[in-house]
XYZ file of N, CA and C in Angstrom:
264
model
N 22.124 -0.301 -17.355
C 20.334 -0.829 -16.766
C 20.213 -2.070 -16.673
N 20.870 -2.675 -17.685
C 20.881 -4.283 -17.198
C 20.609 -4.806 -15.579
N 21.608 -4.153 -15.743
C 21.772 -5.275 -13.744
C 20.377 -4.070 -12.895
N 19.961 -2.506 -13.197
C 19.005 -2.641 -12.251
C 17.253 -3.858 -12.688
N 17.351 -3.417 -14.322
C 16.234 -4.965 -14.628
C 16.391 -6.108 -13.665
N 17.461 -6.717 -14.183
C 18.032 -8.058 -12.966
C 17.505 -7.981 -11.375
N 18.100 -6.494 -11.210
C 17.823 -6.777 -9.459
C 16.206 -6.635 -9.201
N 15.734 -5.227 -10.429
C 14.291 -5.487 -9.835
C 12.915 -6.803 -10.120
N 13.478 -7.165 -11.287
C 12.984 -9.283 -11.153
C 13.305 -9.837 -9.952
N 15.088 -9.932 -9.169
C 14.708 -10.591 -8.157
C 13.891 -10.163 -7.148
N 13.767 -8.925 -6.964
C 13.253 -8.174 -6.118
C 11.924 -9.057 -6.459
N 11.112 -8.760 -7.306
C 9.530 -9.507 -7.478
C 9.287 -10.454 -7.218
N 10.284 -11.257 -8.150
C 10.386 -13.513 -7.001
C 10.170 -13.115 -5.949
N 11.335 -12.730 -5.190
C 11.298 -12.357 -3.623
C 9.780 -12.012 -2.642
N 9.297 -11.165 -3.783
C 7.983 -10.272 -2.910
C 6.461 -11.762 -3.170
N 6.945 -12.052 -4.256
C 6.238 -13.253 -4.318
C 6.261 -14.886 -3.911
N 7.292 -14.760 -3.421
C 7.647 -16.293 -2.687
C 7.702 -15.783 -0.758
N 7.641 -14.348 -0.587
C 7.100 -14.102 0.848
C 5.370 -14.261 1.160
N 4.716 -13.733 0.085
C 3.509 -13.795 -0.347
C 2.759 -15.082 -0.229
N 3.784 -16.364 -0.804
C 3.085 -17.548 -0.846
C 3.317 -17.773 0.072
N 4.671 -17.296 1.000
C 4.602 -18.354 2.386
C 3.340 -18.289 3.308
N 3.466 -16.221 3.161
C 2.439 -16.116 4.078
C 1.331 -16.383 3.953
N 1.010 -16.914 2.542
C -0.959 -17.801 1.938
C -0.373 -18.936 2.164
N 0.424 -19.793 2.646
C 0.566 -21.313 2.970
C 0.699 -21.191 4.083
N 1.034 -20.690 5.232
C 0.850 -20.576 6.438
C -0.277 -20.239 7.021
N -0.902 -19.047 6.234
C -2.469 -19.043 6.976
C -2.753 -20.179 6.481
N -2.677 -20.991 5.996
C -3.085 -22.642 5.537
C -3.475 -23.336 5.950
N -2.462 -23.200 6.567
C -2.234 -24.471 7.621
C -2.740 -23.966 8.250
N -2.841 -22.614 9.214
C -3.032 -22.460 10.623
C -4.938 -22.249 10.518
N -5.509 -22.868 9.149
C -6.904 -22.550 9.351
C -7.407 -24.123 9.578
N -5.758 -24.542 8.473
C -6.815 -26.144 8.236
C -7.418 -27.123 9.471
N -6.483 -26.783 10.924
C -7.460 -27.205 12.517
C -8.252 -26.889 12.488
N -8.502 -25.261 12.730
C -9.521 -25.244 13.420
C -11.148 -25.483 12.212
N -10.646 -25.345 11.064
C -11.890 -25.883 9.698
C -11.941 -27.459 10.163
N -10.653 -28.357 10.456
C -11.089 -29.901 10.601
C -11.884 -29.818 12.008
N -11.406 -29.716 13.283
C -12.317 -29.749 13.876
C -13.625 -29.391 13.777
N -13.775 -28.202 13.339
C -15.269 -27.532 13.351
C -16.392 -28.327 12.229
N -15.822 -29.404 10.716
C -16.118 -30.479 9.779
C -16.460 -31.442 10.967
N -15.248 -31.947 11.685
C -15.739 -33.433 12.672
C -17.053 -32.882 13.620
N -17.144 -32.207 14.320
C -18.507 -31.949 14.855
C -19.443 -31.983 14.239
N -19.296 -30.939 12.945
C -20.625 -30.787 12.139
C -21.073 -32.489 11.568
N -20.322 -32.770 10.376
C -20.637 -34.504 10.884
C -20.927 -35.339 11.661
N -20.423 -35.410 12.651
C -20.886 -35.923 14.245
C -22.398 -35.602 14.361
N -22.501 -34.263 14.699
C -23.900 -33.684 14.985
C -25.205 -34.218 13.733
N -24.562 -34.193 12.116
C -25.584 -34.599 11.213
C -25.736 -36.420 11.793
N -24.629 -37.100 11.684
C -25.029 -38.625 11.912
C -25.797 -38.923 13.498
N -25.464 -37.781 14.022
C -26.059 -38.222 15.367
C -27.889 -37.459 15.597
N -28.247 -36.598 14.489
C -29.164 -36.448 14.107
C -30.138 -36.977 13.361
N -29.361 -38.385 12.133
C -29.756 -39.169 11.687
C -30.017 -40.277 12.250
N -29.392 -40.807 12.659
C -29.417 -41.791 14.136
C -30.925 -41.111 14.864
N -30.601 -40.108 15.740
C -32.069 -40.057 16.288
C -33.749 -39.995 15.068
N -33.486 -39.515 14.020
C -34.308 -39.354 13.423
C -34.906 -41.354 12.921
N -33.696 -41.757 12.497
C -34.096 -43.275 12.033
C -35.005 -44.187 14.046
N -34.091 -43.517 14.800
C -35.034 -44.029 15.814
C -36.664 -44.403 15.603
N -37.262 -42.635 15.722
C -38.387 -42.046 15.710
C -39.124 -42.867 14.892
N -38.581 -43.016 13.673
C -39.456 -43.145 12.659
C -38.771 -45.060 12.985
N -38.735 -45.415 13.632
C -38.628 -47.402 13.694
C -40.212 -47.314 14.623
N -40.575 -46.876 15.195
C -41.976 -46.999 15.806
C -42.979 -46.486 14.746
N -42.916 -45.687 13.945
C -44.360 -45.424 13.142
C -44.172 -46.794 12.032
N -45.758 -46.511 12.005
C -46.459 -48.100 10.901
C -46.422 -46.826 9.937
N -46.897 -47.188 8.638
C -47.555 -47.097 7.589
C -49.347 -46.545 7.842
N -49.865 -45.837 7.572
C -51.270 -45.810 8.202
C -52.010 -47.167 7.301
N -51.767 -47.309 5.888
C -52.693 -48.020 5.937
C -52.220 -49.797 5.728
N -50.828 -49.665 5.849
C -50.335 -51.490 6.035
C -50.659 -52.269 7.491
N -50.444 -51.578 8.898
C -51.499 -51.686 9.426
C -52.906 -52.607 9.819
N -53.487 -51.556 9.640
C -54.812 -51.400 9.818
C -55.499 -52.200 8.669
N -55.358 -52.166 7.311
C -55.750 -53.631 6.776
C -55.692 -54.601 7.016
N -54.244 -54.930 7.089
C -53.711 -56.059 7.512
C -55.256 -57.054 9.249
N -55.380 -56.011 9.947
C -55.741 -56.202 11.380
C -57.183 -56.258 10.966
N -58.049 -55.767 9.905
C -59.124 -55.402 9.597
C -59.518 -56.418 8.712
N -59.094 -57.557 7.781
C -58.632 -58.413 7.307
C -59.026 -59.267 7.796
N -58.107 -59.836 8.923
C -58.173 -60.848 9.903
C -59.143 -60.893 10.914
N -59.935 -59.350 11.608
C -61.241 -59.819 11.668
C -62.254 -59.863 11.322
N -62.036 -59.432 9.945
C -63.488 -59.715 9.149
C -63.311 -61.013 9.107
N -62.255 -62.001 8.920
C -62.557 -63.209 8.571
C -62.917 -64.134 10.061
N -62.138 -63.779 11.034
C -62.770 -64.344 12.268
C -64.143 -64.104 12.169
N -64.543 -62.979 12.027
C -66.317 -62.428 11.994
C -66.902 -63.683 11.363
N -66.231 -63.444 9.980
C -66.925 -64.364 9.055
C -67.026 -65.992 8.957
N -66.261 -66.699 9.942
C -65.714 -67.822 10.223
C -66.937 -68.456 11.484
N -67.349 -67.493 12.020
C -67.699 -67.367 13.507
C -69.499 -67.281 13.124
N -69.727 -66.065 12.097
C -70.819 -66.424 11.818
C -71.233 -67.970 10.999
N -70.829 -68.198 10.154
C -70.866 -69.169 9.456
C -71.229 -70.460 10.943
N -69.819 -71.142 11.642
C -70.635 -71.698 13.140
C -71.662 -71.600 13.247
N -72.103 -70.274 13.589
C -73.472 -70.143 13.911
C -75.086 -70.672 13.136
N -74.168 -70.058 12.131
C -75.404 -70.558 11.014
C -75.619 -72.066 10.314
N -74.697 -72.195 11.215
C -74.638 -74.454 10.873
C -74.931 -74.579 11.782
N -75.208 -74.234 13.382
C -75.197 -75.177 14.303
C -77.068 -74.588 14.805
N -78.051 -74.100 14.092
C -79.104 -73.374 14.283
C -80.440 -74.226 13.095
C-alpha cells in the first residue's frame, strides 16, 4: 500500500508541474500582445496630452490680459487728459 501512495503522490506532483508549465506558457504568449497594446495606449495618451498642451498655449486667462490692457489704456487716457488741461 505504501508504494501505491508514493506513486499517486508522484503523479499529482507531475500534474501540478504540467499545469504550472501551461500557465507560464500562456502568460508568456499573452505578454507580447499586452506589451504592444500598452505601448499603443501610452503613445496615444502622450499624443493627446501634447495636443491639449498645444491647444492651451493659445488661451489666456480671462482676467489677466484684459486688466493689464485696461490699466495701460486708463493711464494713457489720464496722461492725455492732463496734457490737454495743462494746455488750456
